[in-house]
Amino acid sequence: MSVRLVVLVSGSGTNLQALLDAAADDTFGAAVVAVGADRTGIEGLARAERAGVPTFVERVGDHPTRDEWDERLAGRIAEHKPDLVVSAGFMKILGPRVLGAFPVVNTHPALLPAFPGAHAVRDALAYGVRVTGCTVHLVDAGVDTGPVIAQEAVPVREGDDEESLHERIKTVERRLLVETVGRMAREGWTLTGRTVRLGTGRVAAGQAADGPTPGRITK
Ligand code: GRF
């Protein structure tokens, strides 16, 4: 049985594409069952449509309050019964309804806890670091503060600008996201305190039907 993924996007969706491509192979262990977005007219949604994956859009501005957006988004995600939600370039802070209902994995283009937030690549360049990278982490209520699952370093090159560095990070990021989500799906995972361990248990598939806690969370 495949682990069910709902992927959330806000932009070009190349991380989503990497997951779609990986999931085309049955041995990956996970399937993208829906793609959600906070805006229309983005390449991420077009990629889902080309792959025949259902999509939904919930824009913050279409709801009277952010809480109502959060509740509606949680409902839209739940319709697809995901075992795991992947935030792949989703540029909104998720609220308590979504985070309380599903485990969420995010990919971030810096080595957290350095350079959280929406301008991680620009901030790393401005600081003058020689090495940056990417982080795949579980999402908690903070901004890029959740437990780290995987990280990989990317050197900053002489003459890099935000675009060139981000593109080089994204090449690594796509591979790391696919590897990490694949392992979580195939081998299971546990969270103890802030420590995420892969390969420690049962595969998460099918648990969404019984409750909101795929993987095992051991406090
Ligand atoms: C990624 O670098 C992600 O970490 C960041 O935005 C980028 C999204 O790229 N938050 P894409 O939409 O997957 O191409």
PDB file of N, CA and C in Angstrom, residues 1-105:
ATOM      1  N   MET A   1       0.846  -1.197   0.000  1.00  0.00           N
ATOM      2  CA  MET A   1       0.000   0.000   0.000  1.00  0.00           C
ATOM      3  C   MET A   1       0.885   1.252   0.000  1.00  0.00           C
ATOM      4  N   SER A   2       0.496   2.223  -0.793  1.00  0.00           N
ATOM      5  CA  SER A   2       1.280   3.455  -0.885  1.00  0.00           C
ATOM      6  C   SER A   2       0.862   4.467   0.174  1.00  0.00           C
ATOM      7  N   VAL A   3       1.826   5.184   0.689  1.00  0.00           N
ATOM      8  CA  VAL A   3       1.546   6.318   1.571  1.00  0.00           C
ATOM      9  C   VAL A   3       0.934   7.437   0.728  1.00  0.00           C
ATOM     10  N   ARG A   4      -0.139   8.039   1.247  1.00  0.00           N
ATOM     11  CA  ARG A   4      -0.851   9.083   0.501  1.00  0.00           C
ATOM     12  C   ARG A   4      -0.279  10.458   0.847  1.00  0.00           C
ATOM     13  N   LEU A   5       0.171  11.161  -0.178  1.00  0.00           N
ATOM     14  CA  LEU A   5       0.759  12.490   0.016  1.00  0.00           C
ATOM     15  C   LEU A   5      -0.170  13.556  -0.549  1.00  0.00           C
ATOM     16  N   VAL A   6      -0.412  14.611   0.226  1.00  0.00           N
ATOM     17  CA  VAL A   6      -0.962  15.841  -0.337  1.00  0.00           C
ATOM     18  C   VAL A   6       0.182  16.847  -0.335  1.00  0.00           C
ATOM     19  N   VAL A   7       0.449  17.434  -1.495  1.00  0.00           N
ATOM     20  CA  VAL A   7       1.562  18.382  -1.632  1.00  0.00           C
ATOM     21  C   VAL A   7       0.990  19.793  -1.773  1.00  0.00           C
ATOM     22  N   LEU A   8       1.541  20.724  -0.991  1.00  0.00           N
ATOM     23  CA  LEU A   8       1.104  22.125  -1.042  1.00  0.00           C
ATOM     24  C   LEU A   8       2.164  22.964  -1.749  1.00  0.00           C
ATOM     25  N   VAL A   9       1.728  23.798  -2.694  1.00  0.00           N
ATOM     26  CA  VAL A   9       2.658  24.589  -3.508  1.00  0.00           C
ATOM     27  C   VAL A   9       2.164  26.034  -3.626  1.00  0.00           C
ATOM     28  N   SER A  10       3.117  26.929  -3.957  1.00  0.00           N
ATOM     29  CA  SER A  10       2.749  28.328  -4.242  1.00  0.00           C
ATOM     30  C   SER A  10       3.390  28.838  -5.525  1.00  0.00           C
ATOM     31  N   GLY A  11       4.244  28.043  -6.160  1.00  0.00           N
ATOM     32  CA  GLY A  11       5.004  28.604  -7.275  1.00  0.00           C
ATOM     33  C   GLY A  11       5.280  27.614  -8.382  1.00  0.00           C
ATOM     34  N   SER A  12       6.561  27.530  -8.749  1.00  0.00           N
ATOM     35  CA  SER A  12       6.903  26.770  -9.955  1.00  0.00           C
ATOM     36  C   SER A  12       6.742  25.262  -9.779  1.00  0.00           C
ATOM     37  N   GLY A  13       6.822  24.770  -8.558  1.00  0.00           N
ATOM     38  CA  GLY A  13       6.493  23.361  -8.318  1.00  0.00           C
ATOM     39  C   GLY A  13       7.518  22.366  -8.805  1.00  0.00           C
ATOM     40  N   THR A  14       8.797  22.754  -8.857  1.00  0.00           N
ATOM     41  CA  THR A  14       9.786  21.760  -9.312  1.00  0.00           C
ATOM     42  C   THR A  14      10.008  20.676  -8.245  1.00  0.00           C
ATOM     43  N   ASN A  15       9.848  21.026  -6.969  1.00  0.00           N
ATOM     44  CA  ASN A  15       9.925  19.986  -5.928  1.00  0.00           C
ATOM     45  C   ASN A  15       8.744  19.031  -6.044  1.00  0.00           C
ATOM     46  N   LEU A  16       7.570  19.588  -6.311  1.00  0.00           N
ATOM     47  CA  LEU A  16       6.396  18.738  -6.567  1.00  0.00           C
ATOM     48  C   LEU A  16       6.678  17.806  -7.744  1.00  0.00           C
ATOM     49  N   GLN A  17       7.250  18.355  -8.814  1.00  0.00           N
ATOM     50  CA  GLN A  17       7.521  17.532 -10.005  1.00  0.00           C
ATOM     51  C   GLN A  17       8.445  16.374  -9.659  1.00  0.00           C
ATOM     52  N   ALA A  18       9.441  16.647  -8.827  1.00  0.00           N
ATOM     53  CA  ALA A  18      10.370  15.585  -8.432  1.00  0.00           C
ATOM     54  C   ALA A  18       9.619  14.482  -7.687  1.00  0.00           C
ATOM     55  N   LEU A  19       8.667  14.866  -6.832  1.00  0.00           N
ATOM     56  CA  LEU A  19       7.869  13.863  -6.120  1.00  0.00           C
ATOM     57  C   LEU A  19       6.955  13.108  -7.089  1.00  0.00           C
ATOM     58  N   LEU A  20       6.349  13.830  -8.031  1.00  0.00           N
ATOM     59  CA  LEU A  20       5.480  13.164  -9.020  1.00  0.00           C
ATOM     60  C   LEU A  20       6.281  12.153  -9.836  1.00  0.00           C
ATOM     61  N   ASP A  21       7.485  12.560 -10.245  1.00  0.00           N
ATOM     62  CA  ASP A  21       8.323  11.667 -11.059  1.00  0.00           C
ATOM     63  C   ASP A  21       8.721  10.437 -10.257  1.00  0.00           C
ATOM     64  N   ALA A  22       9.112  10.650  -8.999  1.00  0.00           N
ATOM     65  CA  ALA A  22       9.532   9.510  -8.165  1.00  0.00           C
ATOM     66  C   ALA A  22       8.359   8.567  -7.920  1.00  0.00           C
ATOM     67  N   ALA A  23       7.180   9.162  -7.685  1.00  0.00           N
ATOM     68  CA  ALA A  23       6.008   8.357  -7.331  1.00  0.00           C
ATOM     69  C   ALA A  23       5.461   7.577  -8.527  1.00  0.00           C
ATOM     70  N   ALA A  24       5.931   7.910  -9.724  1.00  0.00           N
ATOM     71  CA  ALA A  24       5.500   7.154 -10.904  1.00  0.00           C
ATOM     72  C   ALA A  24       6.003   5.720 -10.825  1.00  0.00           C
ATOM     73  N   ASP A  25       7.032   5.502 -10.033  1.00  0.00           N
ATOM     74  CA  ASP A  25       7.583   4.168  -9.823  1.00  0.00           C
ATOM     75  C   ASP A  25       6.934   3.579  -8.560  1.00  0.00           C
ATOM     76  N   ASP A  26       6.293   2.438  -8.691  1.00  0.00           N
ATOM     77  CA  ASP A  26       5.567   1.828  -7.568  1.00  0.00           C
ATOM     78  C   ASP A  26       6.456   1.574  -6.355  1.00  0.00           C
ATOM     79  N   THR A  27       7.748   1.345  -6.609  1.00  0.00           N
ATOM     80  CA  THR A  27       8.625   1.005  -5.491  1.00  0.00           C
ATOM     81  C   THR A  27       8.929   2.222  -4.602  1.00  0.00           C
ATOM     82  N   PHE A  28       8.509   3.410  -5.027  1.00  0.00           N
ATOM     83  CA  PHE A  28       8.758   4.612  -4.220  1.00  0.00           C
ATOM     84  C   PHE A  28       8.038   4.521  -2.876  1.00  0.00           C
ATOM     85  N   GLY A  29       6.844   3.944  -2.889  1.00  0.00           N
ATOM     86  CA  GLY A  29       6.135   3.743  -1.621  1.00  0.00           C
ATOM     87  C   GLY A  29       5.169   4.851  -1.251  1.00  0.00           C
ATOM     88  N   ALA A  30       5.086   5.889  -2.080  1.00  0.00           N
ATOM     89  CA  ALA A  30       4.164   6.985  -1.800  1.00  0.00           C
ATOM     90  C   ALA A  30       3.558   7.483  -3.104  1.00  0.00           C
ATOM     91  N   ALA A  31       2.336   7.989  -3.017  1.00  0.00           N
ATOM     92  CA  ALA A  31       1.650   8.534  -4.184  1.00  0.00           C
ATOM     93  C   ALA A  31       1.143   9.931  -3.863  1.00  0.00           C
ATOM     94  N   VAL A  32       1.261  10.838  -4.835  1.00  0.00           N
ATOM     95  CA  VAL A  32       0.707  12.186  -4.664  1.00  0.00           C
ATOM     96  C   VAL A  32      -0.781  12.095  -5.015  1.00  0.00           C
ATOM     97  N   VAL A  33      -1.640  12.203  -4.005  1.00  0.00           N
ATOM     98  CA  VAL A  33      -3.078  12.027  -4.238  1.00  0.00           C
ATOM     99  C   VAL A  33      -3.787  13.358  -4.496  1.00  0.00           C
ATOM    100  N   ALA A  34      -3.166  14.470  -4.134  1.00  0.00           N
ATOM    101  CA  ALA A  34      -3.739  15.790  -4.431  1.00  0.00           C
ATOM    102  C   ALA A  34      -2.671  16.850  -4.246  1.00  0.00           C
ATOM    103  N   VAL A  35      -2.891  17.983  -4.921  1.00  0.00           N
ATOM    104  CA  VAL A  35      -1.996  19.141  -4.787  1.00  0.00           C
ATOM    105  C   VAL A  35      -2.855  20.349  -4.424  1.00  0.00           C
ATOM    106  N   GLY A  36      -2.466  21.031  -3.358  1.00  0.00           N
ATOM    107  CA  GLY A  36      -3.188  22.221  -2.917  1.00  0.00           C
ATOM    108  C   GLY A  36      -2.320  23.456  -3.075  1.00  0.00           C
ATOM    109  N   ALA A  37      -2.973  24.611  -3.258  1.00  0.00           N
ATOM    110  CA  ALA A  37      -2.226  25.862  -3.428  1.00  0.00           C
ATOM    111  C   ALA A  37      -2.965  26.994  -2.734  1.00  0.00           C
ATOM    112  N   ASP A  38      -2.237  28.083  -2.499  1.00  0.00           N
ATOM    113  CA  ASP A  38      -2.829  29.274  -1.889  1.00  0.00           C
ATOM    114  C   ASP A  38      -3.074  30.343  -2.944  1.00  0.00           C
ATOM    115  N   ARG A  39      -2.895  29.993  -4.209  1.00  0.00           N
ATOM    116  CA  ARG A  39      -3.104  30.951  -5.302  1.00  0.00           C
ATOM    117  C   ARG A  39      -3.352  30.186  -6.598  1.00  0.00           C
ATOM    118  N   THR A  40      -3.975  30.879  -7.544  1.00  0.00           N
ATOM    119  CA  THR A  40      -4.244  30.255  -8.841  1.00  0.00           C
ATOM    120  C   THR A  40      -3.153  30.655  -9.837  1.00  0.00           C
ATOM    121  N   GLY A  41      -3.178  30.039 -10.998  1.00  0.00           N
ATOM    122  CA  GLY A  41      -2.327  30.472 -12.110  1.00  0.00           C
ATOM    123  C   GLY A  41      -0.853  30.173 -11.926  1.00  0.00           C
ATOM    124  N   ILE A  42      -0.528  29.157 -11.170  1.00  0.00           N
ATOM    125  CA  ILE A  42       0.888  28.852 -10.946  1.00  0.00           C
ATOM    126  C   ILE A  42       1.260  27.539 -11.659  1.00  0.00           C
ATOM    127  N   GLU A  43       2.532  27.443 -11.996  1.00  0.00           N
ATOM    128  CA  GLU A  43       3.022  26.265 -12.708  1.00  0.00           C
ATOM    129  C   GLU A  43       2.880  24.995 -11.845  1.00  0.00           C
ATOM    130  N   GLY A  44       2.952  25.149 -10.544  1.00  0.00           N
ATOM    131  CA  GLY A  44       2.777  23.990  -9.667  1.00  0.00           C
ATOM    132  C   GLY A  44       1.437  23.301  -9.898  1.00  0.00           C
ATOM    133  N   LEU A  45       0.369  24.084 -10.040  1.00  0.00           N
ATOM    134  CA  LEU A  45      -0.958  23.505 -10.293  1.00  0.00           C
ATOM    135  C   LEU A  45      -1.006  22.883 -11.689  1.00  0.00           C
ATOM    136  N   ALA A  46      -0.370  23.547 -12.655  1.00  0.00           N
ATOM    137  CA  ALA A  46      -0.352  22.999 -14.020  1.00  0.00           C
ATOM    138  C   ALA A  46       0.375  21.651 -14.052  1.00  0.00           C
ATOM    139  N   ARG A  47       1.432  21.544 -13.272  1.00  0.00           N
ATOM    140  CA  ARG A  47       2.167  20.261 -13.220  1.00  0.00           C
ATOM    141  C   ARG A  47       1.256  19.153 -12.684  1.00  0.00           C
ATOM    142  N   ALA A  48       0.486  19.468 -11.647  1.00  0.00           N
ATOM    143  CA  ALA A  48      -0.429  18.472 -11.078  1.00  0.00           C
ATOM    144  C   ALA A  48      -1.467  18.077 -12.115  1.00  0.00           C
ATOM    145  N   GLU A  49      -2.019  19.074 -12.795  1.00  0.00           N
ATOM    146  CA  GLU A  49      -3.056  18.784 -13.792  1.00  0.00           C
ATOM    147  C   GLU A  49      -2.501  17.907 -14.905  1.00  0.00           C
ATOM    148  N   ARG A  50      -1.288  18.201 -15.359  1.00  0.00           N
ATOM    149  CA  ARG A  50      -0.673  17.377 -16.413  1.00  0.00           C
ATOM    150  C   ARG A  50      -0.468  15.948 -15.947  1.00  0.00           C
ATOM    151  N   ALA A  51      -0.239  15.786 -14.639  1.00  0.00           N
ATOM    152  CA  ALA A  51      -0.016  14.434 -14.105  1.00  0.00           C
ATOM    153  C   ALA A  51      -1.333  13.745 -13.747  1.00  0.00           C
ATOM    154  N   GLY A  52      -2.454  14.446 -13.962  1.00  0.00           N
ATOM    155  CA  GLY A  52      -3.758  13.850 -13.651  1.00  0.00           C
ATOM    156  C   GLY A  52      -4.049  13.783 -12.160  1.00  0.00           C
ATOM    157  N   VAL A  53      -3.409  14.661 -11.387  1.00  0.00           N
ATOM    158  CA  VAL A  53      -3.605  14.675  -9.932  1.00  0.00           C
ATOM    159  C   VAL A  53      -4.611  15.780  -9.587  1.00  0.00           C
ATOM    160  N   PRO A  54      -5.627  15.474  -8.753  1.00  0.00           N
ATOM    161  CA  PRO A  54      -6.602  16.502  -8.383  1.00  0.00           C
ATOM    162  C   PRO A  54      -5.961  17.689  -7.659  1.00  0.00           C
ATOM    163  N   THR A  55      -6.509  18.877  -7.876  1.00  0.00           N
ATOM    164  CA  THR A  55      -5.959  20.086  -7.248  1.00  0.00           C
ATOM    165  C   THR A  55      -7.058  20.840  -6.494  1.00  0.00           C
ATOM    166  N   PHE A  56      -6.642  21.656  -5.545  1.00  0.00           N
ATOM    167  CA  PHE A  56      -7.566  22.583  -4.892  1.00  0.00           C
ATOM    168  C   PHE A  56      -6.802  23.851  -4.535  1.00  0.00           C
ATOM    169  N   VAL A  57      -7.548  24.965  -4.458  1.00  0.00           N
ATOM    170  CA  VAL A  57      -6.935  26.257  -4.127  1.00  0.00           C
ATOM    171  C   VAL A  57      -7.733  26.893  -2.993  1.00  0.00           C
ATOM    172  N   GLU A  58      -7.044  27.295  -1.946  1.00  0.00           N
ATOM    173  CA  GLU A  58      -7.661  28.086  -0.876  1.00  0.00           C
ATOM    174  C   GLU A  58      -6.815  29.336  -0.665  1.00  0.00           C
ATOM    175  N   ARG A  59      -7.360  30.482  -1.064  1.00  0.00           N
ATOM    176  CA  ARG A  59      -6.623  31.734  -0.915  1.00  0.00           C
ATOM    177  C   ARG A  59      -6.974  32.374   0.425  1.00  0.00           C
ATOM    178  N   VAL A  60      -5.960  32.833   1.135  1.00  0.00           N
ATOM    179  CA  VAL A  60      -6.196  33.456   2.444  1.00  0.00           C
ATOM    180  C   VAL A  60      -7.217  34.584   2.303  1.00  0.00           C
ATOM    181  N   GLY A  61      -7.067  35.395   1.257  1.00  0.00           N
ATOM    182  CA  GLY A  61      -7.915  36.580   1.077  1.00  0.00           C
ATOM    183  C   GLY A  61      -9.380  36.268   0.812  1.00  0.00           C
ATOM    184  N   ASP A  62      -9.706  35.031   0.508  1.00  0.00           N
ATOM    185  CA  ASP A  62     -11.097  34.653   0.265  1.00  0.00           C
ATOM    186  C   ASP A  62     -11.822  34.283   1.553  1.00  0.00           C
ATOM    187  N   HIS A  63     -11.128  34.381   2.683  1.00  0.00           N
ATOM    188  CA  HIS A  63     -11.729  33.994   3.969  1.00  0.00           C
ATOM    189  C   HIS A  63     -11.698  35.202   4.900  1.00  0.00           C
ATOM    190  N   PRO A  64     -12.752  35.343   5.738  1.00  0.00           N
ATOM    191  CA  PRO A  64     -12.817  36.518   6.620  1.00  0.00           C
ATOM    192  C   PRO A  64     -11.637  36.594   7.585  1.00  0.00           C
ATOM    193  N   THR A  65     -11.171  35.455   8.061  1.00  0.00           N
ATOM    194  CA  THR A  65     -10.034  35.463   8.988  1.00  0.00           C
ATOM    195  C   THR A  65      -9.061  34.364   8.584  1.00  0.00           C
ATOM    196  N   ARG A  66      -7.862  34.483   9.109  1.00  0.00           N
ATOM    197  CA  ARG A  66      -6.848  33.471   8.850  1.00  0.00           C
ATOM    198  C   ARG A  66      -7.235  32.119   9.469  1.00  0.00           C
ATOM    199  N   ASP A  67      -7.909  32.194  10.627  1.00  0.00           N
ATOM    200  CA  ASP A  67      -8.386  30.961  11.276  1.00  0.00           C
ATOM    201  C   ASP A  67      -9.354  30.207  10.380  1.00  0.00           C
ATOM    202  N   GLU A  68     -10.236  30.971   9.735  1.00  0.00           N
ATOM    203  CA  GLU A  68     -11.208  30.306   8.857  1.00  0.00           C
ATOM    204  C   GLU A  68     -10.516  29.707   7.622  1.00  0.00           C
ATOM    205  N   TRP A  69      -9.510  30.404   7.143  1.00  0.00           N
ATOM    206  CA  TRP A  69      -8.712  29.837   6.042  1.00  0.00           C
ATOM    207  C   TRP A  69      -8.056  28.522   6.481  1.00  0.00           C
ATOM    208  N   ASP A  70      -7.473  28.546   7.665  1.00  0.00           N
ATOM    209  CA  ASP A  70      -6.799  27.361   8.204  1.00  0.00           C
ATOM    210  C   ASP A  70      -7.789  26.188   8.309  1.00  0.00           C
ATOM    211  N   GLU A  71      -8.966  26.477   8.823  1.00  0.00           N
ATOM    212  CA  GLU A  71      -9.967  25.422   8.996  1.00  0.00           C
ATOM    213  C   GLU A  71     -10.417  24.865   7.638  1.00  0.00           C
ATOM    214  N   ARG A  72     -10.630  25.761   6.698  1.00  0.00           N
ATOM    215  CA  ARG A  72     -11.070  25.333   5.357  1.00  0.00           C
ATOM    216  C   ARG A  72      -9.961  24.528   4.660  1.00  0.00           C
ATOM    217  N   LEU A  73      -8.722  25.017   4.809  1.00  0.00           N
ATOM    218  CA  LEU A  73      -7.602  24.304   4.179  1.00  0.00           C
ATOM    219  C   LEU A  73      -7.468  22.908   4.784  1.00  0.00           C
ATOM    220  N   ALA A  74      -7.609  22.810   6.100  1.00  0.00           N
ATOM    221  CA  ALA A  74      -7.530  21.492   6.750  1.00  0.00           C
ATOM    222  C   ALA A  74      -8.612  20.571   6.193  1.00  0.00           C
ATOM    223  N   GLY A  75      -9.798  21.128   5.961  1.00  0.00           N
ATOM    224  CA  GLY A  75     -10.894  20.335   5.409  1.00  0.00           C
ATOM    225  C   GLY A  75     -10.608  19.861   3.994  1.00  0.00           C
ATOM    226  N   ARG A  76     -10.042  20.763   3.192  1.00  0.00           N
ATOM    227  CA  ARG A  76      -9.738  20.392   1.798  1.00  0.00           C
ATOM    228  C   ARG A  76      -8.664  19.308   1.758  1.00  0.00           C
ATOM    229  N   ILE A  77      -7.683  19.444   2.626  1.00  0.00           N
ATOM    230  CA  ILE A  77      -6.618  18.424   2.682  1.00  0.00           C
ATOM    231  C   ILE A  77      -7.226  17.089   3.129  1.00  0.00           C
ATOM    232  N   ALA A  78      -8.064  17.141   4.165  1.00  0.00           N
ATOM    233  CA  ALA A  78      -8.628  15.907   4.745  1.00  0.00           C
ATOM    234  C   ALA A  78      -9.455  15.117   3.732  1.00  0.00           C
ATOM    235  N   GLU A  79     -10.069  15.818   2.769  1.00  0.00           N
ATOM    236  CA  GLU A  79     -10.864  15.116   1.748  1.00  0.00           C
ATOM    237  C   GLU A  79     -10.042  14.051   1.036  1.00  0.00           C
ATOM    238  N   HIS A  80      -8.724  14.246   1.006  1.00  0.00           N
ATOM    239  CA  HIS A  80      -7.859  13.316   0.262  1.00  0.00           C
ATOM    240  C   HIS A  80      -7.182  12.295   1.171  1.00  0.00           C
ATOM    241  N   LYS A  81      -7.558  12.313   2.462  1.00  0.00           N
ATOM    242  CA  LYS A  81      -7.059  11.332   3.430  1.00  0.00           C
ATOM    243  C   LYS A  81      -5.554  11.094   3.351  1.00  0.00           C
ATOM    244  N   PRO A  82      -4.767  12.170   3.496  1.00  0.00           N
ATOM    245  CA  PRO A  82      -3.314  11.963   3.392  1.00  0.00           C
ATOM    246  C   PRO A  82      -2.740  11.306   4.644  1.00  0.00           C
ATOM    247  N   ASP A  83      -1.671  10.551   4.438  1.00  0.00           N
ATOM    248  CA  ASP A  83      -0.862  10.060   5.552  1.00  0.00           C
ATOM    249  C   ASP A  83       0.174  11.114   5.931  1.00  0.00           C
ATOM    250  N   LEU A  84       0.568  11.913   4.940  1.00  0.00           N
ATOM    251  CA  LEU A  84       1.613  12.913   5.117  1.00  0.00           C
ATOM    252  C   LEU A  84       1.311  14.086   4.184  1.00  0.00           C
ATOM    253  N   VAL A  85       1.501  15.310   4.696  1.00  0.00           N
ATOM    254  CA  VAL A  85       1.372  16.510   3.865  1.00  0.00           C
ATOM    255  C   VAL A  85       2.779  17.041   3.617  1.00  0.00           C
ATOM    256  N   VAL A  86       3.063  17.423   2.378  1.00  0.00           N
ATOM    257  CA  VAL A  86       4.376  17.967   2.039  1.00  0.00           C
ATOM    258  C   VAL A  86       4.207  19.415   1.593  1.00  0.00           C
ATOM    259  N   SER A  87       4.836  20.324   2.316  1.00  0.00           N
ATOM    260  CA  SER A  87       4.857  21.730   1.934  1.00  0.00           C
ATOM    261  C   SER A  87       6.110  21.928   1.082  1.00  0.00           C
ATOM    262  N   ALA A  88       5.890  22.114  -0.226  1.00  0.00           N
ATOM    263  CA  ALA A  88       7.017  22.160  -1.168  1.00  0.00           C
ATOM    264  C   ALA A  88       6.990  23.516  -1.866  1.00  0.00           C
ATOM    265  N   GLY A  89       7.548  24.530  -1.189  1.00  0.00           N
ATOM    266  CA  GLY A  89       7.482  25.871  -1.746  1.00  0.00           C
ATOM    267  C   GLY A  89       6.121  26.498  -1.506  1.00  0.00           C
ATOM    268  N   PHE A  90       5.457  26.109  -0.405  1.00  0.00           N
ATOM    269  CA  PHE A  90       4.170  26.708  -0.018  1.00  0.00           C
ATOM    270  C   PHE A  90       4.487  27.917   0.851  1.00  0.00           C
ATOM    271  N   MET A  91       4.111  29.112   0.378  1.00  0.00           N
ATOM    272  CA  MET A  91       4.611  30.341   1.000  1.00  0.00           C
ATOM    273  C   MET A  91       3.645  30.931   2.024  1.00  0.00           C
ATOM    274  N   LYS A  92       2.962  30.076   2.763  1.00  0.00           N
ATOM    275  CA  LYS A  92       2.094  30.555   3.841  1.00  0.00           C
ATOM    276  C   LYS A  92       2.427  29.768   5.109  1.00  0.00           C
ATOM    277  N   ILE A  93       2.265  30.426   6.244  1.00  0.00           N
ATOM    278  CA  ILE A  93       2.431  29.742   7.529  1.00  0.00           C
ATOM    279  C   ILE A  93       1.169  28.923   7.778  1.00  0.00           C
ATOM    280  N   LEU A  94       1.346  27.638   8.004  1.00  0.00           N
ATOM    281  CA  LEU A  94       0.186  26.780   8.244  1.00  0.00           C
ATOM    282  C   LEU A  94      -0.332  26.993   9.666  1.00  0.00           C
ATOM    283  N   GLY A  95      -1.647  26.864   9.827  1.00  0.00           N
ATOM    284  CA  GLY A  95      -2.271  27.120  11.125  1.00  0.00           C
ATOM    285  C   GLY A  95      -2.490  25.846  11.930  1.00  0.00           C
ATOM    286  N   PRO A  96      -3.055  26.002  13.128  1.00  0.00           N
ATOM    287  CA  PRO A  96      -3.194  24.874  14.058  1.00  0.00           C
ATOM    288  C   PRO A  96      -4.123  23.763  13.580  1.00  0.00           C
ATOM    289  N   ARG A  97      -5.121  24.091  12.768  1.00  0.00           N
ATOM    290  CA  ARG A  97      -6.034  23.025  12.291  1.00  0.00           C
ATOM    291  C   ARG A  97      -5.306  22.072  11.364  1.00  0.00           C
ATOM    292  N   VAL A  98      -4.535  22.637  10.447  1.00  0.00           N
ATOM    293  CA  VAL A  98      -3.781  21.768   9.519  1.00  0.00           C
ATOM    294  C   VAL A  98      -2.722  21.006  10.304  1.00  0.00           C
ATOM    295  N   LEU A  99      -1.983  21.721  11.138  1.00  0.00           N
ATOM    296  CA  LEU A  99      -0.859  21.070  11.829  1.00  0.00           C
ATOM    297  C   LEU A  99      -1.333  20.059  12.870  1.00  0.00           C
ATOM    298  N   GLY A 100      -2.543  20.269  13.401  1.00  0.00           N
ATOM    299  CA  GLY A 100      -3.073  19.324  14.387  1.00  0.00           C
ATOM    300  C   GLY A 100      -3.623  18.061  13.745  1.00  0.00           C
ATOM    301  N   ALA A 101      -3.894  18.123  12.466  1.00  0.00           N
ATOM    302  CA  ALA A 101      -4.561  16.999  11.820  1.00  0.00           C
ATOM    303  C   ALA A 101      -3.617  16.075  11.054  1.00  0.00           C
ATOM    304  N   PHE A 102      -2.511  16.604  10.594  1.00  0.00           N
ATOM    305  CA  PHE A 102      -1.614  15.800   9.740  1.00  0.00           C
ATOM    306  C   PHE A 102      -0.168  16.110  10.076  1.00  0.00           C
ATOM    307  N   PRO A 103       0.728  15.107   9.943  1.00  0.00           N
ATOM    308  CA  PRO A 103       2.142  15.454   9.975  1.00  0.00           C
ATOM    309  C   PRO A 103       2.486  16.190   8.677  1.00  0.00           C
ATOM    310  N   VAL A 104       3.258  17.268   8.805  1.00  0.00           N
ATOM    311  CA  VAL A 104       3.612  18.069   7.628  1.00  0.00           C
ATOM    312  C   VAL A 104       5.131  18.169   7.543  1.00  0.00           C
ATOM    313  N   VAL A 105       5.647  17.911   6.352  1.00  0.00           N
ATOM    314  CA  VAL A 105       7.080  18.034   6.069  1.00  0.00           C
ATOM    315  C   VAL A 105       7.273  19.245   5.176  1.00  0.00           C
TER     316      VAL A 105
END
